[in-house]
Short mmCIF file of C-alpha atoms in Angstrom, two decimals:
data_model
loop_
_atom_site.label_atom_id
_atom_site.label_comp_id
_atom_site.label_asym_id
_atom_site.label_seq_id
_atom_site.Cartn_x
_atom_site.Cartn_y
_atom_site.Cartn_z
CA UNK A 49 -58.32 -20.10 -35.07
CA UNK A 50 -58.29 -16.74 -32.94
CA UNK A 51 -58.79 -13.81 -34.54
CA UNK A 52 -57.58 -10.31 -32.62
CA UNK A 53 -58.63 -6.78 -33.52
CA UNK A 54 -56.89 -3.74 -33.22
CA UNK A 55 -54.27 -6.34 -33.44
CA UNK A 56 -51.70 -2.84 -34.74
CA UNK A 57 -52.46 -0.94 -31.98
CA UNK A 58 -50.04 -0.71 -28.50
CA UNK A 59 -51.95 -3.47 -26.77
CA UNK A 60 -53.55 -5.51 -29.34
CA UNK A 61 -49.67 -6.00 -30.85
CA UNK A 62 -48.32 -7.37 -27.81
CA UNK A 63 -51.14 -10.03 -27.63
CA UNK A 64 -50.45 -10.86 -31.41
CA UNK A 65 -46.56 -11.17 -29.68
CA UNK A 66 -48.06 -13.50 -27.14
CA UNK A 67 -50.07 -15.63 -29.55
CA UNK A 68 -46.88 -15.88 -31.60
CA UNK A 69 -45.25 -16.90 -28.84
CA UNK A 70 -47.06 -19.79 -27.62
CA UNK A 71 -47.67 -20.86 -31.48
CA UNK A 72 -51.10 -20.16 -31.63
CA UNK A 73 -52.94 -20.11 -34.55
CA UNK A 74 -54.10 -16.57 -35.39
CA UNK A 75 -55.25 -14.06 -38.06
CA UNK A 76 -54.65 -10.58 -36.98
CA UNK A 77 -57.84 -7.61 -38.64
CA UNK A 78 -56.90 -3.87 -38.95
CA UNK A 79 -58.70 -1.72 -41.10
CA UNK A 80 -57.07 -1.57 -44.46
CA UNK A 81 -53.98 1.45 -45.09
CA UNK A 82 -53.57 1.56 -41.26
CA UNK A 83 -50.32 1.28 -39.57
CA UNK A 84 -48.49 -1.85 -38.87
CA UNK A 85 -44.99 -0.15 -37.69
CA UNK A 86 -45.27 -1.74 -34.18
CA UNK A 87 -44.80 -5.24 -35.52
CA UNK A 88 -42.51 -4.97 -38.67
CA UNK A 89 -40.05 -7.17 -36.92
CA UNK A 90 -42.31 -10.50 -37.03
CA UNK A 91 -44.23 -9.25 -39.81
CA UNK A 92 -43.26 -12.48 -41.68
CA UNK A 93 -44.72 -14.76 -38.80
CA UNK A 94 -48.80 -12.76 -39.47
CA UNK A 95 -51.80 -13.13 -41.23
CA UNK A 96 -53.57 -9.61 -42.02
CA UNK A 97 -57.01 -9.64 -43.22
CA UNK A 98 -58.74 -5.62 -43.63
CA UNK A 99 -61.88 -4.87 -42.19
CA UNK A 100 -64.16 -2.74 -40.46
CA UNK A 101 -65.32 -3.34 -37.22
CA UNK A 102 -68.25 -0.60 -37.92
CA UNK A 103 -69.20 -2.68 -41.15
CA UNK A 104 -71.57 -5.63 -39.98
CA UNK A 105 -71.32 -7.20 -43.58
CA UNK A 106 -67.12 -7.18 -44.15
CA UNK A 107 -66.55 -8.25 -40.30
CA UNK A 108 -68.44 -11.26 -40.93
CA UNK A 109 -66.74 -12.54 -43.98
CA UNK A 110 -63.68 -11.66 -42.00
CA UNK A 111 -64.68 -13.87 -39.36
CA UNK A 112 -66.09 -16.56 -41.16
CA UNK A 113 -63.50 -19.79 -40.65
CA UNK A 114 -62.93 -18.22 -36.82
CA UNK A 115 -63.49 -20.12 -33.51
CA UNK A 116 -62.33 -17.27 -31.21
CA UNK A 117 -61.99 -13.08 -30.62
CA UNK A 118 -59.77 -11.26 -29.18
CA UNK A 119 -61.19 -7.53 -29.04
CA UNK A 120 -58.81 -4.93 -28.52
CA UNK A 121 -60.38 -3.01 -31.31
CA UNK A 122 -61.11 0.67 -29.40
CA UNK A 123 -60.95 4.29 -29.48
CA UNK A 124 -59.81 6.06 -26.50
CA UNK A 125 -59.98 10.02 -26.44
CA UNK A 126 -60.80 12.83 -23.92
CA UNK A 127 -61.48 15.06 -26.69
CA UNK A 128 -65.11 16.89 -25.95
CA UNK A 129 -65.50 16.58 -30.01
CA UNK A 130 -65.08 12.52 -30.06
CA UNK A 131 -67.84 11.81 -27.99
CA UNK A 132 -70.06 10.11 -30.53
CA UNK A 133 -66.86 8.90 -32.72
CA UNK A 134 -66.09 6.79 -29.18
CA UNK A 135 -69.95 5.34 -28.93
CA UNK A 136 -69.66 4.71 -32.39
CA UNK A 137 -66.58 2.82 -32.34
CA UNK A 138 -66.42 1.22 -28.94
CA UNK A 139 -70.13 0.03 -28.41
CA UNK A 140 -71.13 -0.36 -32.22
CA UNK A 141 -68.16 -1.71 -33.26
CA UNK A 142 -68.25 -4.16 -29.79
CA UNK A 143 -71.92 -4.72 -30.92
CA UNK A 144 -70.53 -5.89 -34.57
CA UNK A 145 -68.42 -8.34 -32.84
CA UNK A 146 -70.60 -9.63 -30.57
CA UNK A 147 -73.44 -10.16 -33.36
CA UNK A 148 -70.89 -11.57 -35.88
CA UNK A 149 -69.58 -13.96 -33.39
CA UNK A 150 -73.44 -14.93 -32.51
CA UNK A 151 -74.73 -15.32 -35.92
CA UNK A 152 -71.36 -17.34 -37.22
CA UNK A 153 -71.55 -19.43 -34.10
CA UNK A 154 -68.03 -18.40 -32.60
CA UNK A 155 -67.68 -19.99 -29.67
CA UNK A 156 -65.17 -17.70 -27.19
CA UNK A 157 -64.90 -14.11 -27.19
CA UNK A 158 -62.15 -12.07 -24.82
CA UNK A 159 -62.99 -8.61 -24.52
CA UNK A 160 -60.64 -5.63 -23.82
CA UNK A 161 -62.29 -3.15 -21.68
CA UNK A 162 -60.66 -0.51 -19.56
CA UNK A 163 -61.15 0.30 -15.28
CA UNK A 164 -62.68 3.44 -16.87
CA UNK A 165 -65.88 1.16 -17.67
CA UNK A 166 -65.96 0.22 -13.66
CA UNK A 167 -66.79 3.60 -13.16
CA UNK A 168 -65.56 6.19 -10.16
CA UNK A 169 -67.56 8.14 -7.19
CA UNK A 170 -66.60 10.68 -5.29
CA UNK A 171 -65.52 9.71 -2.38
CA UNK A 172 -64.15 6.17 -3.51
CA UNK A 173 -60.79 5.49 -3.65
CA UNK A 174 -60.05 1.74 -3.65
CA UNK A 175 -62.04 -0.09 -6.81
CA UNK A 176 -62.89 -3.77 -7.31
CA UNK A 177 -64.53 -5.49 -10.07
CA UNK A 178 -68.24 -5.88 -8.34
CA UNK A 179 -68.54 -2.16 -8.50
CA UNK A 180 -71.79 -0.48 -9.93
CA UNK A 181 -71.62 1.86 -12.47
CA UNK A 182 -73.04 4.96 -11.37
CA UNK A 183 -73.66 8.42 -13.17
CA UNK A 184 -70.41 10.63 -11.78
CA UNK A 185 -68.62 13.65 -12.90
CA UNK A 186 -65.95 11.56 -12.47
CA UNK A 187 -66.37 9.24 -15.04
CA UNK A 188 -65.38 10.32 -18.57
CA UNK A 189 -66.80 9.98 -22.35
CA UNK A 190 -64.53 7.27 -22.80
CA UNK A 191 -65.32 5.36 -19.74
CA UNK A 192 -68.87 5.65 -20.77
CA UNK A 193 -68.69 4.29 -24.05
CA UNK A 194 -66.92 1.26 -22.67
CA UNK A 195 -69.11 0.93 -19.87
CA UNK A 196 -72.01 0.56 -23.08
CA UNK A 197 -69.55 -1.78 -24.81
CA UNK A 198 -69.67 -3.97 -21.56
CA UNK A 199 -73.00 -3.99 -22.00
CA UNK A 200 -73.15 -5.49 -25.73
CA UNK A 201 -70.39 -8.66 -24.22
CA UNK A 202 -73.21 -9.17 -21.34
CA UNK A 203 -75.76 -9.46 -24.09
CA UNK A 204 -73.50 -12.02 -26.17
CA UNK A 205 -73.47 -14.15 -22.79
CA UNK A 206 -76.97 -14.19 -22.22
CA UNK A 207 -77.56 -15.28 -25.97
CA UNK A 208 -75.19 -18.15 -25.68
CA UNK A 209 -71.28 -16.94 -26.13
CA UNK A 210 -68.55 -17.12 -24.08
CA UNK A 211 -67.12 -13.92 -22.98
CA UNK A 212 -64.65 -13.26 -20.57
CA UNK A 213 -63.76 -9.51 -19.71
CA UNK A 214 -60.73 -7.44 -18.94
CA UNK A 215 -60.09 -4.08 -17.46
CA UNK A 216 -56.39 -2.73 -17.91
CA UNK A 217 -55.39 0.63 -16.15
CA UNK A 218 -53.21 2.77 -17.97
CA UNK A 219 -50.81 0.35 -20.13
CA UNK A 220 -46.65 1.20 -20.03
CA UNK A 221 -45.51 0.50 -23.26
CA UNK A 222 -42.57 1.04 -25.55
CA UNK A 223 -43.80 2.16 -28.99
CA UNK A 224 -44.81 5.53 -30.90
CA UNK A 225 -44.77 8.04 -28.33
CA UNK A 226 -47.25 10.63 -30.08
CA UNK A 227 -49.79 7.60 -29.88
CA UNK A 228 -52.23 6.47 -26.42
CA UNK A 229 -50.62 5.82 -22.95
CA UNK A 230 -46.98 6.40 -24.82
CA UNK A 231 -47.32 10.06 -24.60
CA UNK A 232 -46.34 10.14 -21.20
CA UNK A 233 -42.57 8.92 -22.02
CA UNK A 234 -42.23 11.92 -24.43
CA UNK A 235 -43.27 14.19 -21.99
CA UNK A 236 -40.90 13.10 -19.51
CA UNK A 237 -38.28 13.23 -22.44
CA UNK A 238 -39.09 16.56 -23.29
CA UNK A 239 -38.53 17.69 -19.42
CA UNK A 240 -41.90 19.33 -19.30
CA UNK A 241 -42.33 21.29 -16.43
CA UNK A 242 -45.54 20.77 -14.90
CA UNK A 243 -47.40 17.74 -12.79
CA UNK A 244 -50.38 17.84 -11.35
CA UNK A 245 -51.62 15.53 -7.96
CA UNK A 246 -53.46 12.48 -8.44
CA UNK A 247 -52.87 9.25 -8.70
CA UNK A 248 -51.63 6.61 -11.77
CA UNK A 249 -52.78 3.50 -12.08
CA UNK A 250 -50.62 1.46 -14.70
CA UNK A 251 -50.13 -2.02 -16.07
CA UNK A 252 -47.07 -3.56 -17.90
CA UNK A 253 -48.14 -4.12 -21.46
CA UNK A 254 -46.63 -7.86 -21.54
CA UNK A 255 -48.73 -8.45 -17.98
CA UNK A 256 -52.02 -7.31 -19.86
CA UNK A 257 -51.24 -9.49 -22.83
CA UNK A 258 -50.33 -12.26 -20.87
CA UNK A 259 -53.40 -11.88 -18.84
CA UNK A 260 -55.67 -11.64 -21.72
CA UNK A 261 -53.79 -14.75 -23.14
CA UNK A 262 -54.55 -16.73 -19.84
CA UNK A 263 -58.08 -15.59 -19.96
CA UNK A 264 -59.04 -16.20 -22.97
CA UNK A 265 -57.87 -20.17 -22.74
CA UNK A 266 -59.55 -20.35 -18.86
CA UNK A 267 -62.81 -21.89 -18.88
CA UNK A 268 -64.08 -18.68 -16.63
CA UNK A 269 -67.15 -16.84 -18.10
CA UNK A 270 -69.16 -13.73 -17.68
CA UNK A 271 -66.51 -12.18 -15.38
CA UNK A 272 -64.45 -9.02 -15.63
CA UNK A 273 -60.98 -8.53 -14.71
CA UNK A 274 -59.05 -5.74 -13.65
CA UNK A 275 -55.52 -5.69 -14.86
CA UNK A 276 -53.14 -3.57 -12.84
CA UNK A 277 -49.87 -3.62 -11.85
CA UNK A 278 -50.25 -1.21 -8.77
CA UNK A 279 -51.12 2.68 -8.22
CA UNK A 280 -48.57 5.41 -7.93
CA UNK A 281 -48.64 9.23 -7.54
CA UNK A 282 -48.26 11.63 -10.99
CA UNK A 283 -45.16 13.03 -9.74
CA UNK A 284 -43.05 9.97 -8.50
CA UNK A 285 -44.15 8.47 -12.04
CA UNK A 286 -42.41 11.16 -13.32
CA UNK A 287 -39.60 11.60 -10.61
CA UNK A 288 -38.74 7.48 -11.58
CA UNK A 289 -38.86 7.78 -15.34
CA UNK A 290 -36.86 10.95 -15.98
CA UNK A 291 -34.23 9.84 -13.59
CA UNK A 292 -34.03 6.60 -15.86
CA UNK A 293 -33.65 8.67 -19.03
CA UNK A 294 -31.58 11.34 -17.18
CA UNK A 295 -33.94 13.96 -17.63
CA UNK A 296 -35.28 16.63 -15.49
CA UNK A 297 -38.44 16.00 -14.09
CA UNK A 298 -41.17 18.49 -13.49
CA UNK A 299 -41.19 19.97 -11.06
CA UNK A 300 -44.19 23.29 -11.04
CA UNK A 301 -47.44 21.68 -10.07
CA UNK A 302 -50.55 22.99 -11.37
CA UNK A 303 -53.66 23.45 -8.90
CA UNK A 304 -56.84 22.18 -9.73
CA UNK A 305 -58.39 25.53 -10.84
CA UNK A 306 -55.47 26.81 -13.16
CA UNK A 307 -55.71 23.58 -15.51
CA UNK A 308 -59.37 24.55 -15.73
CA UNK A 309 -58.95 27.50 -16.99
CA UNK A 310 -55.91 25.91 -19.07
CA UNK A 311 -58.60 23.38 -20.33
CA UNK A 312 -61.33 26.43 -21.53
CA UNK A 313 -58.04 27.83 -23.61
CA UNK A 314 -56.86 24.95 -25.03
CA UNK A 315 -60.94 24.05 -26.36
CA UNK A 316 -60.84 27.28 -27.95
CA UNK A 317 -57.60 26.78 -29.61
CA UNK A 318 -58.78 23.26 -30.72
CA UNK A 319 -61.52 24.56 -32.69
CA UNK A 320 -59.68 27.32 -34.43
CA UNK A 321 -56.54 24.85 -35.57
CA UNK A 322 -58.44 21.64 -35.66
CA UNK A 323 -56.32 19.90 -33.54
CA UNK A 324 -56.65 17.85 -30.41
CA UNK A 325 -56.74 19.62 -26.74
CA UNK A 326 -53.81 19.15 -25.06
CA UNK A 327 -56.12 19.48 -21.73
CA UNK A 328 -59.57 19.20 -21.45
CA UNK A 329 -62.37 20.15 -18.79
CA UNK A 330 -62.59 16.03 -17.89
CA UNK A 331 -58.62 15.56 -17.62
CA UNK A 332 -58.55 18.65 -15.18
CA UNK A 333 -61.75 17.37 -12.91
CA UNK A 334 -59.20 14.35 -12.83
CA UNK A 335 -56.10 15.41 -12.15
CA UNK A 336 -56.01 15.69 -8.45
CA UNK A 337 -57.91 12.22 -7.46
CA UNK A 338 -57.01 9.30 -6.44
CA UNK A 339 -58.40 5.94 -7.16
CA UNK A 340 -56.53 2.62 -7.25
CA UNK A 341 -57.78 -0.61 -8.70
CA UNK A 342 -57.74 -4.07 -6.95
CA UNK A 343 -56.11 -6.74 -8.36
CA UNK A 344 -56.60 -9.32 -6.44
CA UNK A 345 -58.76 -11.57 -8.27
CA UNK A 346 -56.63 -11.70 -11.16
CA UNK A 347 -54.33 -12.78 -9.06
CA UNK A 348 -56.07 -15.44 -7.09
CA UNK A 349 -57.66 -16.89 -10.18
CA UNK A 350 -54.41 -16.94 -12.35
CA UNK A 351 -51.69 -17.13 -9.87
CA UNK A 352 -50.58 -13.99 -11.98
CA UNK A 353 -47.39 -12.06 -10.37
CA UNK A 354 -47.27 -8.22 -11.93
CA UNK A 355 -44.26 -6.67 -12.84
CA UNK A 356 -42.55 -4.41 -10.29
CA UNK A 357 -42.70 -0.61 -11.61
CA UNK A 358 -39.48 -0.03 -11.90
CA UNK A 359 -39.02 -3.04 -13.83
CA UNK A 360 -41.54 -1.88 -16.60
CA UNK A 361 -40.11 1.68 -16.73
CA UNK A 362 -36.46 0.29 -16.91
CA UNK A 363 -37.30 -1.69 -19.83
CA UNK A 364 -39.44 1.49 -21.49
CA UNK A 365 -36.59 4.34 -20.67
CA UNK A 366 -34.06 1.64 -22.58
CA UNK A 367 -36.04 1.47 -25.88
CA UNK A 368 -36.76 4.87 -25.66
CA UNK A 369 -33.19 6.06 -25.15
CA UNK A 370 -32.33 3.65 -28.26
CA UNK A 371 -35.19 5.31 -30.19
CA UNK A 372 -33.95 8.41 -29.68
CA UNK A 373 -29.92 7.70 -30.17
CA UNK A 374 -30.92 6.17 -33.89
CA UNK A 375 -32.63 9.17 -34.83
CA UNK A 376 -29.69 11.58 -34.47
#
């Protein structure tokens, strides 16, 4: 029996979909009083069990009758102020795993990473999964911390499990739009005026799932695996989605230099309301690069055929536009 973490969050949700799916047996962990909104419509068909995936002792009784992991357990923030909450919860709580799943004799463990923990350089713009992390200003906090989580899975391998690892790009995703990757639909629904340049690199939710499904079950081991549908610019993301929810799109981009001084302003007004930055120094050193992420070995290994991007942001606009109609 599999056992998924984070199985309430946007990604981890569409793998317990998946798992249903295929009629495979599962139990799905959360911590306990967290949200389970995203999958109240085959609530009857799971099997919740509470834990902690930053208490050693609870995750092992959790895991105790379990063959296989599926981690998408994670935090993912840009917030200067989470920096230790996301070592603490994405390489402790990885190391947790990885130790339960050792010491209770688990036998396969598929681990959700991000192309974040592939790191970026400078001058590089197309990324494959043989690249070597390297200290850069243009790696992030987050990409750090699951760059170190990375490292706990490698450890596993070398100490006898089977681990298997995948990279998604940012995930598209119908769901609760003031949560993760979601935000960007509200923004385009809100007909926010600004883009910046850069690039996007995105991923159908269903084609992550279904690639973490088809990993997990492969026989591969001690590989990663990006997972991305393709790479587009920030403002024909935008230009596509708000045309499919009739929206204006932005249309005032921002220069490199103004969101850094947006970024200084919106730290200070973080720390006197407590609330999270809207913009912050790493987004802005971002905003006007581009990287894109190979695929190809994903592809070659699976067969797997992505979803087109219009396809992915038809089927988001539609839920969002039904969303939105039940509400008023």
């Amino acid at each position: 029996m599999i056992a998924v973490t984070g199985a309430n969050g946007l990604l981890g949700s569409f793998v317990v979909r998946k798992l249903i799916e295929t009629q495979t047996s599962f139990v799905a962990l959360k911590r306990k009083n967290s949200d389970t909104t995203l999958l109240n419509d085959v609530a009857e068909k799971i099997t919740w069990r509470d834990t902690d995936i930053l208490d050693p002792e609870s995750l092992q009784e959790c895991l105790n009758d379990i063959t296989g992991v599926i981690h998408c357990a994670a935090k993912v923030s840009f917030n200067p102020r989470d920096e230790e909450k996301l070592l603490q919860v994405n390489v402790e709580g990885t190391r947790h795993i990885v130790n339960a799943c050792l010491a209770l004799g688990i036998k396969r463990l598929a681990h959700v990473s991000s192309v974040a923990a592939l790191g970026r350089q400078k001058d590089q713009t197309l990324i494959d999964e043989s690249n070597l992390w390297k200290d850069s200003p243009f790696n992030t906090a987050y990409g750090v911390s699951k760059y170190k989580a990375e490292l706990e899975v490698f450890r596993g391998q070398e100490e006898g499990l089977s681990t298997v690892i995948i990279n998604p790009s940012v995930i598209l995703a119908p769901g609760d739009w003031e949560k993760s990757s979601a935000k960007l639909f509200k923004y385009a629904w809100k007909e926010r005026p600004f883009y910046t340049d850069g690039s996007l690199n995105y991923v159908d939710v269903r084609d992550a799932a279904s690639i973490i499904y088809q990993l997990y079950f492969s026989t591969i081991e001690s590989e990663r695996f990006i997972a991305s549908g393709g790479t587009t610019t920030i403002k024909a993301f935008f230009d596509k989605l708000c045309g499919l929810l009739q929206k204006k799109a932005p249309g005032i981009k921002l220069s490199k230099r103004t969101l850094q001084v947006v970024a200084r302003l919106e730290l200070w007004r973080s720390y006197v309301t407590g609330s999270a930055p809207l913009i912050t120094q790493e987004t802005a050193r971002l905003a006007d690069t581009f990287f894109s992420y190979n695929n190809k070995k994903v592809i070659n290994k699976l067969g797997f055929q992505f979803q087109t991007i219009d396809k992915t942001l038809h089927w988001c606009a539609e839920f969002y536009r039904k969303q939105t109609e039940l509400k008023n």
